[in-house]
mmCIF file of C-alpha atoms in Angstrom:
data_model
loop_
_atom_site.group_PDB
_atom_site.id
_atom_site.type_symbol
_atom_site.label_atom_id
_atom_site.label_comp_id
_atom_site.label_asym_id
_atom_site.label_seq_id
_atom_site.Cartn_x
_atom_site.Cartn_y
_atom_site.Cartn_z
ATOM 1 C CA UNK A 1 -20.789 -20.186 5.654
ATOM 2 C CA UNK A 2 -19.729 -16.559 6.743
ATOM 3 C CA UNK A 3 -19.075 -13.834 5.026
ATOM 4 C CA UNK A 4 -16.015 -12.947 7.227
ATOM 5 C CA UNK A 5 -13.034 -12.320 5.361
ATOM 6 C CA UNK A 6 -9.654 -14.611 5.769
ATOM 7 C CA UNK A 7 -7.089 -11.086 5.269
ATOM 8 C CA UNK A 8 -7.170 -10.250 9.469
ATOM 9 C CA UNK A 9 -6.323 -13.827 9.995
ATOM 10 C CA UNK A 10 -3.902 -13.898 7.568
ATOM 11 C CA UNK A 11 -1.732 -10.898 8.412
ATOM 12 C CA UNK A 12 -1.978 -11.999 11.804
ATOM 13 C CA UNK A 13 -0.436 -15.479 10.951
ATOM 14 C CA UNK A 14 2.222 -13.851 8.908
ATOM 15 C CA UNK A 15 3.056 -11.280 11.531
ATOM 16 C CA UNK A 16 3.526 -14.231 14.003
ATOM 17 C CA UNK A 17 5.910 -15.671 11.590
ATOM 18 C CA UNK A 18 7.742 -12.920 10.604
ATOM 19 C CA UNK A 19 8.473 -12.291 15.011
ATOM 20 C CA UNK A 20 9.040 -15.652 15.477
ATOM 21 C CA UNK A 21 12.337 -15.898 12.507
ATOM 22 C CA UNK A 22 12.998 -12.741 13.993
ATOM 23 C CA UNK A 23 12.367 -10.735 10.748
ATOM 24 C CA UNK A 24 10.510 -6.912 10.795
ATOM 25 C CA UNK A 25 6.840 -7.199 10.050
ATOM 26 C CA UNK A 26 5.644 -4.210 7.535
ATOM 27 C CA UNK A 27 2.075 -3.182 6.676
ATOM 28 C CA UNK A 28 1.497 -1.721 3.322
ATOM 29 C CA UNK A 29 -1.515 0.303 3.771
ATOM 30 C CA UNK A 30 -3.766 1.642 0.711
ATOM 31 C CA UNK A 31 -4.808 5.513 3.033
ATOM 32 C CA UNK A 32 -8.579 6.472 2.798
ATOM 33 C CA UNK A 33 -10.668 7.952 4.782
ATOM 34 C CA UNK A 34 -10.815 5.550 7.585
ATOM 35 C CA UNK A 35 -7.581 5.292 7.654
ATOM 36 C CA UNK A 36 -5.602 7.078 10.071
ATOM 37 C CA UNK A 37 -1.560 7.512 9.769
ATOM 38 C CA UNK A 38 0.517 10.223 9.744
ATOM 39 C CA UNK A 39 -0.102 12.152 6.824
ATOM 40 C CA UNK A 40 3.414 13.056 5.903
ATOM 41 C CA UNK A 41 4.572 10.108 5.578
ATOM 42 C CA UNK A 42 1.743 8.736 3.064
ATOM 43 C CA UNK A 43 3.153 8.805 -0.584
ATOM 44 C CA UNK A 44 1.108 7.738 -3.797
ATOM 45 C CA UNK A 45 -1.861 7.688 -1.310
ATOM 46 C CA UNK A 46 -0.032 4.495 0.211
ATOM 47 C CA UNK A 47 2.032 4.020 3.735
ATOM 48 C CA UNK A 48 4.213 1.120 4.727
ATOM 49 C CA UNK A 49 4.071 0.820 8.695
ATOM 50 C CA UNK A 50 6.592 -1.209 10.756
ATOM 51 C CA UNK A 51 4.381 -3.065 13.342
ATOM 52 C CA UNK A 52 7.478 -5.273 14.920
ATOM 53 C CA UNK A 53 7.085 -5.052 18.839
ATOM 54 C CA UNK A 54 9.939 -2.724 18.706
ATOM 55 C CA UNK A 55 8.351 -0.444 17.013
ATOM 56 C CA UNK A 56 4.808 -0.290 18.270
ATOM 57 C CA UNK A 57 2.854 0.159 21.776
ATOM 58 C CA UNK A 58 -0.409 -1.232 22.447
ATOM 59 C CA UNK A 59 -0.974 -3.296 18.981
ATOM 60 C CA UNK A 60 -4.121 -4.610 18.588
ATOM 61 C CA UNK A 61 -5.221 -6.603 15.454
ATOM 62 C CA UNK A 62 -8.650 -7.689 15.395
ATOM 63 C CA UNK A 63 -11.434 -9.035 12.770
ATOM 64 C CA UNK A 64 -11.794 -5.362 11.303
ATOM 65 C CA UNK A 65 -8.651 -2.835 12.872
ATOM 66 C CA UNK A 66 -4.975 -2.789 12.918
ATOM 67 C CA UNK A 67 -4.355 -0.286 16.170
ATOM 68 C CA UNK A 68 -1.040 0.619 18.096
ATOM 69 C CA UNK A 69 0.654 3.712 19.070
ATOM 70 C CA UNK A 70 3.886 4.517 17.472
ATOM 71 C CA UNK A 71 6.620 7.225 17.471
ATOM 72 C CA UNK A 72 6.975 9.364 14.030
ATOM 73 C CA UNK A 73 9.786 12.275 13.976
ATOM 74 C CA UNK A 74 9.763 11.165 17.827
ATOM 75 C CA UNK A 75 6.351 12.167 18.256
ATOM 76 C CA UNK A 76 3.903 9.053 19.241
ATOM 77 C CA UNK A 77 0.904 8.842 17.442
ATOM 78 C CA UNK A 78 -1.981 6.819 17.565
ATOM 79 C CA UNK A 79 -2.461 4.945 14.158
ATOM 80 C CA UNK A 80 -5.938 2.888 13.251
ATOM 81 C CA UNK A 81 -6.103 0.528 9.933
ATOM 82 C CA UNK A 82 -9.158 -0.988 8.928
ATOM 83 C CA UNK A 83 -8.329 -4.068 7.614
ATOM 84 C CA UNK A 84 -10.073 -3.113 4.316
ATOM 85 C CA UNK A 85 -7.427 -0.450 3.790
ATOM 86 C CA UNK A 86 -4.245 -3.257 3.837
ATOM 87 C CA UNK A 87 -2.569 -4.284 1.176
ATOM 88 C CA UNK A 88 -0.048 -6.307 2.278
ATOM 89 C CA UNK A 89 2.262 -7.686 4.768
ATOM 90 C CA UNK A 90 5.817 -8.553 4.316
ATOM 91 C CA UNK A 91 9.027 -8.832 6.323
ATOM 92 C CA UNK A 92 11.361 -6.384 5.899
ATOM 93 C CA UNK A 93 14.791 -8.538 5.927
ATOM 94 C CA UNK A 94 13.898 -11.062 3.214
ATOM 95 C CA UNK A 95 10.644 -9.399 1.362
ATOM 96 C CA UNK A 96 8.524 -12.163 1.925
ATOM 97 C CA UNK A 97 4.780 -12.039 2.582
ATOM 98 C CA UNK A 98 1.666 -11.592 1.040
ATOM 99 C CA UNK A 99 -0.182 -9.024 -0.721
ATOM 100 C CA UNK A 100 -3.955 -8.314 -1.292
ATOM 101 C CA UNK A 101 -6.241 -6.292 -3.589
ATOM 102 C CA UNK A 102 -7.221 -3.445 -2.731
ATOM 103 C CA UNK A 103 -10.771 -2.989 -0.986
ATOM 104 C CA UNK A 104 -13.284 -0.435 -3.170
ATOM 105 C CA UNK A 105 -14.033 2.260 -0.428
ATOM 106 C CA UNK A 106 -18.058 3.309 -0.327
ATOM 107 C CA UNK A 107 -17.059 6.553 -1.862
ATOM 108 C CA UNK A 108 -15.515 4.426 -5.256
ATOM 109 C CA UNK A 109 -18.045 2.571 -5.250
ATOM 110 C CA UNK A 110 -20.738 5.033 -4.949
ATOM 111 C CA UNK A 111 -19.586 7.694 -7.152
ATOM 112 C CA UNK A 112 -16.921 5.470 -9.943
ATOM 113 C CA UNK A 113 -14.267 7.871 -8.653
ATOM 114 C CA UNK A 114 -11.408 6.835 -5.925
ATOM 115 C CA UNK A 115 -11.722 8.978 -2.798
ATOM 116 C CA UNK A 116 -9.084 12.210 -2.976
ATOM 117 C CA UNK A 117 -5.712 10.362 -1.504
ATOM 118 C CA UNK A 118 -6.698 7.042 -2.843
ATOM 119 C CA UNK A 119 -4.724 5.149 -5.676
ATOM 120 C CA UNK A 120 -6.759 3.317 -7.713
ATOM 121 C CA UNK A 121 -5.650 -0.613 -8.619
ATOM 122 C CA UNK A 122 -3.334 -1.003 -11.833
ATOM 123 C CA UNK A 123 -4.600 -2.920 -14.224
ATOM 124 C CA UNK A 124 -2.548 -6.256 -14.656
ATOM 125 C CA UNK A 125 -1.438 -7.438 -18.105
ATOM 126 C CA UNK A 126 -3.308 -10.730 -19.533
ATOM 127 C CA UNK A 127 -1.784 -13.672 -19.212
ATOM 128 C CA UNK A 128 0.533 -14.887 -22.203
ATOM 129 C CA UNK A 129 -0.726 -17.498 -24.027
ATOM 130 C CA UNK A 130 0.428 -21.381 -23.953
ATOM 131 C CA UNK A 131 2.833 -22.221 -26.350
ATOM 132 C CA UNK A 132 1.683 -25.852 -27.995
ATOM 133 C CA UNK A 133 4.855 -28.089 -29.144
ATOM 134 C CA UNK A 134 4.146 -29.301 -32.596
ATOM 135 C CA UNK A 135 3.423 -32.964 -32.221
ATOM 136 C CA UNK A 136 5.945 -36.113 -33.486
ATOM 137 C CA UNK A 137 3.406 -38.288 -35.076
#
């Protein structure tokens, strides 16, 4: 069995939804150092990136990059997305998609400290515990 993670071929199917009902795909994007997007539009060490057709030139997704060229402040820029960097997809109209966790970059891992622009994962609340009914017997 491979290794091969199921998130490129996941954001790819939901991407092909979201153009086929005619919503606006969006890529939330954690930004490391891979990771290349404008850098004044990255807040929180995060970007959201609309990939519709309309809004991109040249996009590629593949097993391990998310590449296009798109305009920002009417400039075009070339942006590049390793797939480990995504945290989500979603369309824009109706919120609906899928999210991810976020990948540990080799500098987290390595050192216990998030790279300089990274956010680091919030920690989730446990889980509530099962209320029993008292029994009738």
């Amino acid at each position: 069995m491979s290794d091969r993670s199921s998130k490129p071929y996941l954001v790819r199917a939901l991407y092909e939804w979201c153009v086929e009902q005619g919503y606006t795909p969006y890529l939330a994007v954690r930004v490391n150092s891979q990771t290349r997007v404008p850098a004044a539009f990255v807040k929180n060490g995060e970007i959201v990136l609309n990939v519709g057709p309309l809004a991109t030139h040249q996009l590629k997704m593949d097993n391990d990059w998310v590449l296009f060229n798109a305009r920002f402040n009417g400039t075009s820029q070339e942006v590049a997305v390793p797939f480990s960097a995504v945290i989500g997809i979603f369309a824009k109209e109706t919120g609906y998609g899928m999210g991810f966790q976020p990948a540990l970059d080799a500098a987290e891992s390595d050192s216990g400290e998030p790279p300089v622009g990274a956010v680091s994962p919030v920690d989730e609340p446990p889980p509530k515990p099962a209320v029993e009914k008292p029994s009738t017997t």
